[in-house]
Amino acid sequence: MLTIENFSATYRQNGRPLPGATNIAFSLAAGENLGIIGESGCGKTTLALGIMGLLPEATISGRVLLNGRELTTMTERELRRIRWRQIAMVFQNSLEVLNPVITLGEQLTEPLTTHLELTAGEAKERVTEMLAATGLDPKWMTAFPHQISGGMRQRALIAMALACRPELLIIDEPTTSLDPENRRLVLDLLEDLQSSMGFAMILISHNLPAIRLLTGRLLTMYGGRIIEEGNTSEVLRHPLHPYTRGLINAAPEFFPYKDLWGIPGDPPEPGLITGCGFTPRCCQAGAACTQEPPELSEQGKGRWVACHKGGIETVLSAEGLVKNYFLGKEKIKALKGVDLHVRRGEVVALVGKSGSGKSTFAQVLSRAIAADSGMVRFLGKPVYTRQATAMIGGIQLVFQDPGEAVSHRLTVRDAVREPLDIISFKGKNEREQKIKEALTAMHLPTSEAFLRSTCHGLSGGQRQRVAIARALVMEPTLLVADEITAMLDPSTQAVILRELKGLQHQRGFSMLFISHNLHLARKIADRVYVLDEGYIVEEGAAFEVFAGQIDSPSRQMVAIIKN
Amino acid sequence: MEMKATEQNRRRFFDYLFTLFIVVSLNFALPRLMPGDPFLYLSGDHGEEIARFSTDQIDAYRHQYGLDKPWPAQYAASLFALLRGDLGYSIYYNKEVSTILLNRLPWTLLLVLSAVFFSTVIGCLLGSLSASFRGKALDRLLYPLMIAVAEIPAFLLGLMLLFFLAAGLRLFPLSGAMTHFAGTAGFWHTFVDIAHHAFLPVLTLTMVRTGAMYLLARNAMTTVLARDYVRTARAKGLSTARILARHSLRNAMVPIVTRVFLSLGGLVGGAILVENVFAYPGLGRLMRESVLVHDYPMIQGIFLLVTGAVLSANFLADCIYRRLDPRIGLSTEVQP
């Protein structure tokens, strides 16, 4: 029904072109629901207004086809007949979206008298009908917009948009400014109205639960471009673009217990960046990313992403890991074929009871012990040696007991410098500088006195910080944190965890957080694996696993932490 | 929180009454603070300070007008007189002040109302045009032109018109409101005569005011056209005429109408310069004459009238404003 090809809208500001939307292409079938998400200013509303031909101040290129008719070349007079009759819009709810000096009744009936040439009486009847359908008492028709509440105004806006029974309804942020109850009611209302009236819908929203409830397909927009497209539930569960993932991770509805972290940095000034606009904020940007903007490319059926790296890279993949121990002649199966993937910039929690095989898994990853079978890949390359842990940008591990992990005889300086010494990193001064950076990052002093003190004089918390700093000097791409806070008091644990998550967020490394503490995992994880008796019994996006939406034996586990 | 509308109106009315009282008091005090004495000029020509009266005669006049009493007594007497509707007796013109005012007021009203009407209509029209073609050639031409026009002082413009059109080309009479003894020539003839005389003063006042009205209308319309509700109206596919007239102008009229009513009061006094340039027999000219000869009762009468005009215009503007914008005050009752 609606096809958009190569659509671009460019504003002008102080004589400088300011792209509002660039190379937008998608199509929408009759009755289909499409969601559009993205930060403020990413071009969502520009696109919506562009479809309706309501951007007189912008230069438009490309095509907008409605049932085969080209809209961008139509005269204003022709467009006027399309507007509201075929494409209607529920504008973002604000005090000024309705005319303050005209009654609701007149504002609701005027499209009917204009487009359907109804008499005043017929129009009023139709509006009364629509208001009843949207749950607003028709007595409010004599009221002025400022006399009704935000929720009522939202209903009036919906009634107004649907009055002419359009084929396509564009809805801009229907739930912002509504309280949770009204939000729910408005979403249910839209769902009901759509099933009875059968219009297609483009839903623009920051509210991901609304998107998940109402739409089947999802576009993510950034800097005026579509950067990801796919089936809504697949995109939300398994985003391919780091930006989409950042949007999802910032949604409190999805992560009621996790600390919220927005996408670091700000969107680029439109028109100023040559390469991929997300490069300065991305956890996996490379040299190619600054050259030219990436095109959408298909990654699996119906999934499209605009990324030079083909979407979020997989940092670590463990496939079919098996490890057996022998206690005398008895064979203890610690890992019975574990598959696990960690992607760029994400925090994956591996949770399980004591003895479920978590630590064995960590040791296999670091090649401290060898697996009996299975394969570990780091950045796509198989790991056979300990090379991956002995390089800048490799894998680093931090363990539960800092007292054992860091020799108490070493000075702080030596302890942190040791991994650099092992790989013979550059010169003495560079190493010294990296030590100080890492210590500062972990909020430790860098005074000579502290650097010279030996580790056994430090508190448990400080010692764990030294251990983390020791991992950070290697600028790991993947940090494996194995029960790192289990021996700390709750306050120190909270402080260290927040600091570590902050560093992870800022530097964009990936983290595999191994813990038996589900409460902690829930505070920090984007994705979760549950390990039980050597098997992965459950895996998925944290908001799904912890919401208990996936049926599996470990739901009991989730039930336990819920009590 | 919300007061009943009637309660609000009553309160506003008393506010205005109190203001009026203050003004009346000031009106009493101000002429008495001026240097000089009315009897010095009783029969002198303007500006000539010739004492024609003996001390005894002056004392007699003072007694006659009650000016020999102490100030508080004069104040009380003037307040009571005012309550009776008695504005006093003009010392210079030798007539009831109210009679003189009633003779002069229509001429000023003629000038002011015509000027307000023409300047508002022209200003709004040009302003709306400018706003809808903002940044286009028409706007770029009108905008600086109107600013320039708005900046010309009224008396200068009046003098120029008088010099070129009346004195030079002899198209219009030089002074007065109508030809003497022309009242017998029939209604139509009188009408044309009055319009002929009023043309230049009205033109001057209109030109001076049109600039401001244009700027106000352009600004109001520009603001309104950028509003979300105008975008909503456009999205609804309404006709351009309906969007402009019903959705935009209706909102832009709020500040414009308020300004028109507010300025009505000020204009009664604002015509002084123009009336003097064209020797037009309105209140402005009367005021100048009275001030020159220290005619206290006359000056007080004029000031009182002007004050009353300003205050009632304000009151009217207040009421109209509430009518035009349902978001303010009164409308809270409209709910079904």
Short mmCIF file of N, CA, C and O in Angstrom, two decimals, chain A residues 255 257-259 347-352 485 493 497 513-530 542 546 561:
data_model
loop_
_atom_site.label_atom_id
_atom_site.label_comp_id
_atom_site.label_asym_id
_atom_site.label_seq_id
_atom_site.Cartn_x
_atom_site.Cartn_y
_atom_site.Cartn_z
N PHE A 255 14.02 -3.51 31.86
CA PHE A 255 15.01 -3.83 32.89
C PHE A 255 14.64 -3.16 34.20
O PHE A 255 15.26 -2.18 34.60
N TYR A 257 15.06 -3.96 37.17
CA TYR A 257 16.00 -4.07 38.30
C TYR A 257 17.39 -3.58 37.94
O TYR A 257 18.15 -3.22 38.80
N LYS A 258 17.70 -3.60 36.64
CA LYS A 258 19.07 -3.24 36.24
C LYS A 258 19.27 -1.74 36.35
O LYS A 258 18.33 -0.96 36.19
N ASP A 259 20.50 -1.36 36.65
CA ASP A 259 20.81 0.06 36.56
C ASP A 259 20.71 0.46 35.11
O ASP A 259 21.10 -0.29 34.22
N VAL A 347 27.12 -7.18 28.48
CA VAL A 347 27.41 -7.85 29.73
C VAL A 347 26.56 -9.12 29.77
O VAL A 347 25.33 -9.05 29.77
N VAL A 348 27.26 -10.25 29.73
CA VAL A 348 26.55 -11.52 29.77
C VAL A 348 26.76 -12.13 31.14
O VAL A 348 27.88 -12.19 31.64
N ALA A 349 25.66 -12.52 31.76
CA ALA A 349 25.80 -13.18 33.06
C ALA A 349 25.69 -14.68 32.85
O ALA A 349 24.80 -15.15 32.14
N LEU A 350 26.63 -15.40 33.46
CA LEU A 350 26.53 -16.85 33.48
C LEU A 350 26.23 -17.22 34.93
O LEU A 350 27.07 -17.03 35.81
N VAL A 351 25.00 -17.65 35.16
CA VAL A 351 24.62 -17.90 36.55
C VAL A 351 24.37 -19.40 36.76
O VAL A 351 24.05 -20.13 35.83
N GLY A 352 24.53 -19.81 37.98
CA GLY A 352 24.31 -21.21 38.32
C GLY A 352 24.70 -21.46 39.76
O GLY A 352 25.39 -20.64 40.38
N THR A 485 32.94 -10.46 43.34
CA THR A 485 32.56 -9.71 44.55
C THR A 485 32.11 -10.64 45.67
O THR A 485 31.66 -10.18 46.72
N GLN A 493 31.10 -4.35 47.54
CA GLN A 493 30.62 -5.07 46.37
C GLN A 493 29.84 -4.12 45.45
O GLN A 493 30.07 -4.06 44.23
N LEU A 497 31.17 -2.99 41.76
CA LEU A 497 30.35 -3.42 40.63
C LEU A 497 29.92 -2.24 39.78
O LEU A 497 29.97 -2.28 38.55
N PHE A 513 30.02 -12.11 33.17
CA PHE A 513 29.90 -11.97 34.61
C PHE A 513 29.42 -13.30 35.16
O PHE A 513 28.26 -13.68 34.97
N ILE A 514 30.33 -14.03 35.81
CA ILE A 514 29.98 -15.35 36.31
C ILE A 514 29.63 -15.24 37.79
O ILE A 514 30.39 -14.67 38.56
N SER A 515 28.44 -15.71 38.15
CA SER A 515 28.04 -15.53 39.54
C SER A 515 26.96 -16.52 39.93
O SER A 515 26.19 -17.00 39.09
N HIS A 516 26.90 -16.83 41.20
CA HIS A 516 25.76 -17.61 41.69
C HIS A 516 24.69 -16.67 42.23
O HIS A 516 23.65 -17.09 42.65
N ASN A 517 25.02 -15.39 42.25
CA ASN A 517 24.11 -14.41 42.84
C ASN A 517 23.21 -13.80 41.75
O ASN A 517 23.60 -12.91 41.00
N LEU A 518 21.99 -14.30 41.69
CA LEU A 518 21.08 -13.84 40.64
C LEU A 518 20.69 -12.38 40.81
O LEU A 518 20.43 -11.67 39.84
N HIS A 519 20.66 -11.94 42.05
CA HIS A 519 20.31 -10.54 42.29
C HIS A 519 21.33 -9.62 41.63
O HIS A 519 20.98 -8.63 41.00
N LEU A 520 22.61 -9.99 41.78
CA LEU A 520 23.66 -9.19 41.16
C LEU A 520 23.57 -9.27 39.65
O LEU A 520 23.66 -8.26 38.95
N ALA A 521 23.38 -10.48 39.15
CA ALA A 521 23.30 -10.66 37.70
C ALA A 521 22.17 -9.82 37.12
O ALA A 521 22.31 -9.20 36.07
N ARG A 522 21.07 -9.76 37.86
CA ARG A 522 19.92 -9.00 37.38
C ARG A 522 20.21 -7.49 37.37
O ARG A 522 19.64 -6.74 36.59
N LYS A 523 21.12 -7.05 38.25
CA LYS A 523 21.46 -5.63 38.27
C LYS A 523 22.33 -5.22 37.09
O LYS A 523 22.46 -4.04 36.79
N ILE A 524 23.00 -6.19 36.48
CA ILE A 524 24.08 -5.80 35.57
C ILE A 524 23.96 -6.40 34.17
O ILE A 524 24.49 -5.84 33.20
N ALA A 525 23.23 -7.51 34.02
CA ALA A 525 23.34 -8.28 32.77
C ALA A 525 22.39 -7.79 31.68
O ALA A 525 21.26 -7.41 31.94
N ASP A 526 22.89 -7.83 30.42
CA ASP A 526 22.03 -7.61 29.26
C ASP A 526 21.45 -8.95 28.81
O ASP A 526 20.31 -9.03 28.38
N ARG A 527 22.31 -9.99 28.86
CA ARG A 527 21.84 -11.33 28.51
C ARG A 527 22.27 -12.31 29.58
O ARG A 527 23.22 -12.05 30.32
N VAL A 528 21.57 -13.40 29.66
CA VAL A 528 21.81 -14.33 30.75
C VAL A 528 21.89 -15.77 30.22
O VAL A 528 21.11 -16.16 29.35
N TYR A 529 22.86 -16.50 30.74
CA TYR A 529 22.90 -17.96 30.55
C TYR A 529 22.74 -18.60 31.92
O TYR A 529 23.39 -18.16 32.88
N VAL A 530 21.91 -19.62 32.01
CA VAL A 530 21.80 -20.33 33.28
C VAL A 530 22.43 -21.70 33.09
O VAL A 530 22.05 -22.48 32.21
N ALA A 542 18.04 -10.61 29.11
CA ALA A 542 17.82 -10.58 30.55
C ALA A 542 16.37 -10.30 30.89
O ALA A 542 15.80 -10.88 31.81
N PHE A 546 14.58 -13.08 33.21
CA PHE A 546 14.20 -12.71 34.57
C PHE A 546 12.71 -12.45 34.70
O PHE A 546 12.17 -12.44 35.78
N ILE A 561 14.55 -16.22 43.40
CA ILE A 561 14.98 -14.85 43.66
C ILE A 561 13.81 -13.91 43.74
O ILE A 561 13.91 -12.84 44.31
#
